Short mmCIF file of C-alpha atoms in Angstrom, two decimals:
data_model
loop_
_atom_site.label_atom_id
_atom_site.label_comp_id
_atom_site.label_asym_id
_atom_site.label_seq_id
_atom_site.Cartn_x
_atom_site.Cartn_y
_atom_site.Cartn_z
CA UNK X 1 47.09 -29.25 22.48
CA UNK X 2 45.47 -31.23 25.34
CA UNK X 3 43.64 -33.27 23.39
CA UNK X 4 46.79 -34.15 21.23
CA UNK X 5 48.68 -35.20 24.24
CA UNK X 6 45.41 -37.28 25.97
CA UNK X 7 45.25 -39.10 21.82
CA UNK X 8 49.06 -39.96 22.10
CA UNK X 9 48.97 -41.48 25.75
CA UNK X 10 45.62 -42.62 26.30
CA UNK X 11 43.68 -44.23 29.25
CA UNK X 12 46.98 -45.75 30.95
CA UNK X 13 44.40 -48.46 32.50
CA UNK X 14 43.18 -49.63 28.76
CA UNK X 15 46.17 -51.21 27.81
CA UNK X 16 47.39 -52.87 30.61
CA UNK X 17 44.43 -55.48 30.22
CA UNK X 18 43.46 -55.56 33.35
CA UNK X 19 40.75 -58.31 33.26
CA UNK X 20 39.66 -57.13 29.47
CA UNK X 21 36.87 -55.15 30.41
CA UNK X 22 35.34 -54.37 26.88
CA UNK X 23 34.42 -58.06 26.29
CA UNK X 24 32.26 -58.26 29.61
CA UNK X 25 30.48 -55.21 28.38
CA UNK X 26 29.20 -56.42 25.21
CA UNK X 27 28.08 -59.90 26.84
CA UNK X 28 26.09 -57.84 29.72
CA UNK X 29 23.91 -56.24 27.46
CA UNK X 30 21.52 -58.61 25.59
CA UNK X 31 20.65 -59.39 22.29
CA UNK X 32 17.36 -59.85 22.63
CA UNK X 33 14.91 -56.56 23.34
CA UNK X 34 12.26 -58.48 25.22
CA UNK X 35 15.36 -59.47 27.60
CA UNK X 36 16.38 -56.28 28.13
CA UNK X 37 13.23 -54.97 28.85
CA UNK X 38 12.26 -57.98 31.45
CA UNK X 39 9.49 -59.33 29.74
CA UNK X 40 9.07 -62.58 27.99
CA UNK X 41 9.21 -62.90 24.48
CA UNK X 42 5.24 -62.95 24.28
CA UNK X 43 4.72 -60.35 26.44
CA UNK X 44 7.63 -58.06 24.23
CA UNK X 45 5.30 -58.59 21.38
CA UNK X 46 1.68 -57.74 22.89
CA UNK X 47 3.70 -54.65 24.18
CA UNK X 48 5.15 -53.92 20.71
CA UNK X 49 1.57 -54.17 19.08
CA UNK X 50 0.05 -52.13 21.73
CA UNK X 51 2.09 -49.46 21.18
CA UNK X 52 1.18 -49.70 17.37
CA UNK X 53 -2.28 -49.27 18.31
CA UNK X 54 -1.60 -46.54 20.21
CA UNK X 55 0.02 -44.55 17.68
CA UNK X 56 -2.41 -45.26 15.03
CA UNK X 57 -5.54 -44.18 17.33
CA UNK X 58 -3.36 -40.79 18.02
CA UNK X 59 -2.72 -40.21 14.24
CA UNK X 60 -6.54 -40.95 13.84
CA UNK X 61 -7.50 -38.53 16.09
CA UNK X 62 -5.02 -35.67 15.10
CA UNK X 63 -5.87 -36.67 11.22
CA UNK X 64 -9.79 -35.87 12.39
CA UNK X 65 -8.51 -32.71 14.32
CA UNK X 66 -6.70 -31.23 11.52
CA UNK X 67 -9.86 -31.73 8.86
CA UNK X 68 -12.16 -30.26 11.89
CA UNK X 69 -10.05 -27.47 11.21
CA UNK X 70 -9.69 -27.05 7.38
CA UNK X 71 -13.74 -27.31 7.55
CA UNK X 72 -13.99 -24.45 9.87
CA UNK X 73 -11.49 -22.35 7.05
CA UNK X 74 -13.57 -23.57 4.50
CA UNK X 75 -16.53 -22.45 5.90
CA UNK X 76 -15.06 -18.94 6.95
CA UNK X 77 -13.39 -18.72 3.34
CA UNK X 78 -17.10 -18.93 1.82
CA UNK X 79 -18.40 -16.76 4.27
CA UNK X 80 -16.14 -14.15 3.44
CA UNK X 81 -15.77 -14.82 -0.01
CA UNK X 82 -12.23 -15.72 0.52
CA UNK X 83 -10.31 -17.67 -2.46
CA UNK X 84 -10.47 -21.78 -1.90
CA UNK X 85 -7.27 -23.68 -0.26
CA UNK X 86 -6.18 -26.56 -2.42
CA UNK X 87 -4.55 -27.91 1.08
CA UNK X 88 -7.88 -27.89 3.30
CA UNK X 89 -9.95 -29.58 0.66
CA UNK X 90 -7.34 -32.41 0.55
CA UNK X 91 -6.93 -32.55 4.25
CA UNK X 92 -10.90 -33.08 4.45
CA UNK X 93 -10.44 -35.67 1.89
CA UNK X 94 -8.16 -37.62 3.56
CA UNK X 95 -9.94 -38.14 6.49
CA UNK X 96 -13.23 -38.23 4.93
CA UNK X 97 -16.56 -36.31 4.50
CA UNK X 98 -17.92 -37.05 7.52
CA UNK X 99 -16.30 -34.32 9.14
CA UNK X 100 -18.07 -31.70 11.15
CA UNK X 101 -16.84 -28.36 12.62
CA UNK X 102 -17.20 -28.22 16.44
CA UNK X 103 -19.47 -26.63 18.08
CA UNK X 104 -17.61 -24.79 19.79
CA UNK X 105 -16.21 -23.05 16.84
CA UNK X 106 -19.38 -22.64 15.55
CA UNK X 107 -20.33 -20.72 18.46
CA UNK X 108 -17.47 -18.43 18.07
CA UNK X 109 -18.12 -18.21 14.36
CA UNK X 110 -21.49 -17.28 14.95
CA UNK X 111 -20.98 -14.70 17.51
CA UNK X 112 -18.60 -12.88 15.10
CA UNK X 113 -21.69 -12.88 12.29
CA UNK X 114 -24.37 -11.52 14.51
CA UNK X 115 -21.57 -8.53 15.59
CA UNK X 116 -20.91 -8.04 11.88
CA UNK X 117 -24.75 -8.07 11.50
CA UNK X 118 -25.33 -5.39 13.82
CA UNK X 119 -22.56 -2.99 12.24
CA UNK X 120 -23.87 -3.72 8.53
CA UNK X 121 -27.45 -2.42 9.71
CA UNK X 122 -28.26 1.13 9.65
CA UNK X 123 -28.76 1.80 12.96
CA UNK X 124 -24.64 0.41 13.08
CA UNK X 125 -23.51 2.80 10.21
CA UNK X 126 -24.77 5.80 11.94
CA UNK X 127 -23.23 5.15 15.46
CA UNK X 128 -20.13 4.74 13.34
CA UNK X 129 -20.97 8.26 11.81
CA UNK X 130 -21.07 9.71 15.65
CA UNK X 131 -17.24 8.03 16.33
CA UNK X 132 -16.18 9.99 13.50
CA UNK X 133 -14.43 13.28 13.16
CA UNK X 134 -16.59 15.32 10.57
CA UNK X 135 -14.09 17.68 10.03
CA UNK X 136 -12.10 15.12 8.44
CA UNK X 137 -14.96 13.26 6.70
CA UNK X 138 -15.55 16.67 5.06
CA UNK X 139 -11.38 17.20 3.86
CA UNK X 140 -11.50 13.95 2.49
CA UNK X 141 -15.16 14.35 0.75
CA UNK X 142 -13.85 18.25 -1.02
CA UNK X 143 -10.58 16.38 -2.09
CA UNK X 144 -12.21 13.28 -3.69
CA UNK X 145 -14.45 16.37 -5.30
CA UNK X 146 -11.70 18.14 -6.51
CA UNK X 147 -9.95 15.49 -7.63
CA UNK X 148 -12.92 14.21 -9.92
CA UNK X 149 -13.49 17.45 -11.59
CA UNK X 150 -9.72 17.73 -12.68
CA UNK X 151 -9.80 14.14 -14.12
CA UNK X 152 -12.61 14.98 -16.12
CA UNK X 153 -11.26 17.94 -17.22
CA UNK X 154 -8.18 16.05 -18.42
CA UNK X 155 -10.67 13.59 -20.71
CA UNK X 156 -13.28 15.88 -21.81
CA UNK X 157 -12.26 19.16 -23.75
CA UNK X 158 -15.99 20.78 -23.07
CA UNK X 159 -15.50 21.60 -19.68
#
């Protein structure tokens, strides 16, 4: 309802005309960017084009980050025989085949494998055998058992 009542009346100072202050408003504010950013024409320009730069050398860089990244996937996909990314081989595409992983990914990548290496060995199999509950390991061994002999009772009519 207020806002009704403000639309019918209005700013009581707008229509007298008191000087005509939209006109001055438009004429304050230049037409020209360089002038409203204090800077000659040339100088507007240079700034304008160093600001292109800029951004380009920023894309650049994030483009190169991103691949960095896709070639570290790529390289953990193979590792862990993973299916390929249509998406990662592009993005290393785009910014070219020069890319390498950093190293300090590869660092962490490596660490991972040698801990995976030492739980694939023996010696890492039978500490796991020592964290387990061999009561258990024994229910689940009997049922897989049992659960054998009755499928092969179900296919063979000998037994």
């Amino acid at each position: 309802m207020a806002f009704l009542i403000k639309s019918m009346i209005g700013n009581p100072l707008s229509g007298m005309g008191l000087g005509g202050g939209g006109d001055k408003e438009e004429e304050a504010t230049p037409s020209d960017p360089a002038k409203a950013a204090g800077m000659t024409r040339e100088e507007y320009e240079e700034y304008q084009k160093q600001l292109v730069e800029e951004k380009m050398e920023r894309d650049a860089d994030f483009l190169h980050k991103k691949a960095e990244r896709a070639t570290l996937r790529v390289c953990l996909r193979e590792k862990y025989r993973l299916p390929k990314s249509e998406q990662d081989e592009n993005m290393i595409e785009m910014a070219g085949d020069d890319v390498d992983v950093p190293e300090e990914l590869l660092k962490m990548v490596d660490e991972d494998a040698t801990e995976e290496e030492g739980k694939d060995s023996l010696l890492g199999q039978i500490q796991n055998l020592q964290n387990m509950d061999m009561d258990q390991l024994k229910e689940k061994a009997s049922a897989t058992v049992t659960e054998l002999k009755s499928k092969a009772e179900e296919k063979c009519a000998v037994m």
